[in-house]
CSV table of C-alpha atoms in Angstrom, one decimal:
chain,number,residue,atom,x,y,z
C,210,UNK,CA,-174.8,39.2,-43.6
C,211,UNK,CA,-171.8,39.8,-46.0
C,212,UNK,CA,-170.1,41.1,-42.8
C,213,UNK,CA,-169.9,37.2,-41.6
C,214,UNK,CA,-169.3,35.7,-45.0
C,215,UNK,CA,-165.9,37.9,-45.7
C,216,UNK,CA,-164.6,36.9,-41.9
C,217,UNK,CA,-165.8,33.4,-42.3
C,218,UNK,CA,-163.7,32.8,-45.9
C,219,UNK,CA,-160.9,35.0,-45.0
C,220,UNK,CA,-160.5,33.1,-41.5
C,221,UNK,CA,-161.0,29.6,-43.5
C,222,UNK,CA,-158.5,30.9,-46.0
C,223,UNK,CA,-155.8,31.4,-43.5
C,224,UNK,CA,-156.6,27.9,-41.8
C,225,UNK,CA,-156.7,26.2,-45.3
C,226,UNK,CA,-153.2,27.3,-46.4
C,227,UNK,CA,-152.2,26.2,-42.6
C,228,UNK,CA,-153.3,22.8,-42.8
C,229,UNK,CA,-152.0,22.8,-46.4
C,230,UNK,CA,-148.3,23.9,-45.6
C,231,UNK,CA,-148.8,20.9,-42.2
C,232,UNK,CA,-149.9,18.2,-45.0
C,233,UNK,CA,-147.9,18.7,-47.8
C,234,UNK,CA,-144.8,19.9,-46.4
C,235,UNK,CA,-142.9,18.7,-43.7
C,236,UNK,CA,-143.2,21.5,-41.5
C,237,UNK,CA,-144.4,20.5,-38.2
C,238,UNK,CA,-147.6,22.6,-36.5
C,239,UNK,CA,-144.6,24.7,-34.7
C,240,UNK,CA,-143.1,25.7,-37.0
C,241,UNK,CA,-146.5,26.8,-39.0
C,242,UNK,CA,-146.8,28.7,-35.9
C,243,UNK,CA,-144.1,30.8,-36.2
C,244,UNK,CA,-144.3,31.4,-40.1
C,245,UNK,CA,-147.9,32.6,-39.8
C,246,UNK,CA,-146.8,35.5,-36.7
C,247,UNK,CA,-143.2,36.4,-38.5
C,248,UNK,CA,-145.7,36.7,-41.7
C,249,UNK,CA,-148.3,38.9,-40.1
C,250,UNK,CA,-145.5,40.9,-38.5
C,251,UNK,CA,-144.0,41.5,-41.8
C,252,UNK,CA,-147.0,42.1,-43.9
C,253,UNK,CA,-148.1,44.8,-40.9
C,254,UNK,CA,-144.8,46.8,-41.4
C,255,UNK,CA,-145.3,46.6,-44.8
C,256,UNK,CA,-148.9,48.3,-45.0
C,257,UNK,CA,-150.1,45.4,-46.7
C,258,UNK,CA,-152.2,43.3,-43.7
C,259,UNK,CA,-154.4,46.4,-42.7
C,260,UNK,CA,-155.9,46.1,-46.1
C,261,UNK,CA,-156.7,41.9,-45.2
C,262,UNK,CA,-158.3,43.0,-41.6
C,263,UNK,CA,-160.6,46.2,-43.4
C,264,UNK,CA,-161.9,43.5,-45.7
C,265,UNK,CA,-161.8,40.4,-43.3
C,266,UNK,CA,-162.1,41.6,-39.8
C,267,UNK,CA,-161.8,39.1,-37.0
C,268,UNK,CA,-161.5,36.5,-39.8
C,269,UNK,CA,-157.9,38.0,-40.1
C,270,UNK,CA,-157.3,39.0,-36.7
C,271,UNK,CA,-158.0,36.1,-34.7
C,272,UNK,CA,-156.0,33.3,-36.2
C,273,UNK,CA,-152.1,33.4,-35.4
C,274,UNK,CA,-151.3,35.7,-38.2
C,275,UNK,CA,-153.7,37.9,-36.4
C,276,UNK,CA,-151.2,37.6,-33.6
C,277,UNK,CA,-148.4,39.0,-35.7
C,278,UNK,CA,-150.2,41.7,-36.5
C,279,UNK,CA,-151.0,42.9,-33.5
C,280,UNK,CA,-147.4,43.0,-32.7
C,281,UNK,CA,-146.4,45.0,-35.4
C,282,UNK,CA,-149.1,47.5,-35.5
C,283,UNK,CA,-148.2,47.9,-31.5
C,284,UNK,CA,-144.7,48.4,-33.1
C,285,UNK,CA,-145.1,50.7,-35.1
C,286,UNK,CA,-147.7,52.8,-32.7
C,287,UNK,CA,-145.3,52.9,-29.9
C,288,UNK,CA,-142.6,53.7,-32.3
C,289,UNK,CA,-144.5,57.2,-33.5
C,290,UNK,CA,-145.2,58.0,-29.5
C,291,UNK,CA,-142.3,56.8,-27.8
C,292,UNK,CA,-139.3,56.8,-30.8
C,293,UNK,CA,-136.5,54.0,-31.1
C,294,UNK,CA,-137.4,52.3,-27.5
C,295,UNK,CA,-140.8,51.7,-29.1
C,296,UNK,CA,-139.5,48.7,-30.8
C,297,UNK,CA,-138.5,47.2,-27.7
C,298,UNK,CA,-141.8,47.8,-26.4
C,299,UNK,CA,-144.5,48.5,-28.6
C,300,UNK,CA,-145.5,44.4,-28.8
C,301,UNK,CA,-145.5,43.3,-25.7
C,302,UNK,CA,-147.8,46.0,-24.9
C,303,UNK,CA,-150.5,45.8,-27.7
C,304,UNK,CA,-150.4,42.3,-26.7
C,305,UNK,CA,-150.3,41.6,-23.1
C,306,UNK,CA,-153.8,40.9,-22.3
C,307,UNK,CA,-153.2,38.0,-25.0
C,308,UNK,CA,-150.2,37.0,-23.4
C,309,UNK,CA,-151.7,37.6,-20.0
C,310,UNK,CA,-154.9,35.3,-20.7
C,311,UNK,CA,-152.5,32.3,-22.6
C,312,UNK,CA,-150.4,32.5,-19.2
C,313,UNK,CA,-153.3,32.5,-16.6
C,314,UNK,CA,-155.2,29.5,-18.8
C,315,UNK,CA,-152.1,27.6,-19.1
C,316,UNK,CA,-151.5,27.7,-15.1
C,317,UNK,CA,-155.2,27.0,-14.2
C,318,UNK,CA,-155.3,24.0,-16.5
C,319,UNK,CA,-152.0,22.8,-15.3
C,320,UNK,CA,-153.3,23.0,-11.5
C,321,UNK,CA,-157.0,21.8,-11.8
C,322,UNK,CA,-156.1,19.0,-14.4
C,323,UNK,CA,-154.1,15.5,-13.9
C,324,UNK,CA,-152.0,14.7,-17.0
C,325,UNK,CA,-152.8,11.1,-18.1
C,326,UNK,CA,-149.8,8.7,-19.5
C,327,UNK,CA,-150.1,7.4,-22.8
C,328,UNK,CA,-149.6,4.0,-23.3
């Protein structure tokens, strides 16, 4: 039961300071995006994430900064197996059923759906 209480704050935690940056700042949801994967991405290379997934678990790896993550642990992975070219690679390839899914979504929803004007 503790299990779902540390993923359900550490999730809400990430999502508050989110919706914080959107309201208070004037950085738009895009630009939240971005900060949140580039963060995750640094924080990974730095050893310092890992720590926030072993004590948060999916409440730190689904959210965006999640996302980050994943690309920098595939990073650094690929980087121990393959060397230099690693960095070129090691993302796209701990993250490609991610990428895969957002792509195949994106393409059904644009064929079986009829966008609406707004007026």
């Amino acid at each position: 039961m503790i299990d779902y209480i540390k993923v359900f704050v550490t999730g809400g935690v990430i999502c508050v300071i989110a919706q914080i940056l959107m309201d208070k700042t004037k950085l738009m949801p895009a630009r939240v995006l971005v900060i949140y994967v580039s963060l995750g991405t640094f924080l990974t290379g730095l050893g310092i994430y890992e720590h926030v997934v072993e004590f948060g678990g999916a409440g730190a790896t689904v959210p965006l900064i999640g996302f980050g993550y994943s690309l920098g642990k595939g990073v650094i992975e690929e980087v121990k197996t393959s060397g230099f070219l690693g960095v070129f690679t090691g993302g796209m390839t701990a993250t490609a059923g991610g990428i895969t899914a957002a792509l195949l979504f994106g393409y059904l929803a644009a064929v079986l759906f009829k966008p609406k004007d707004t007026k």
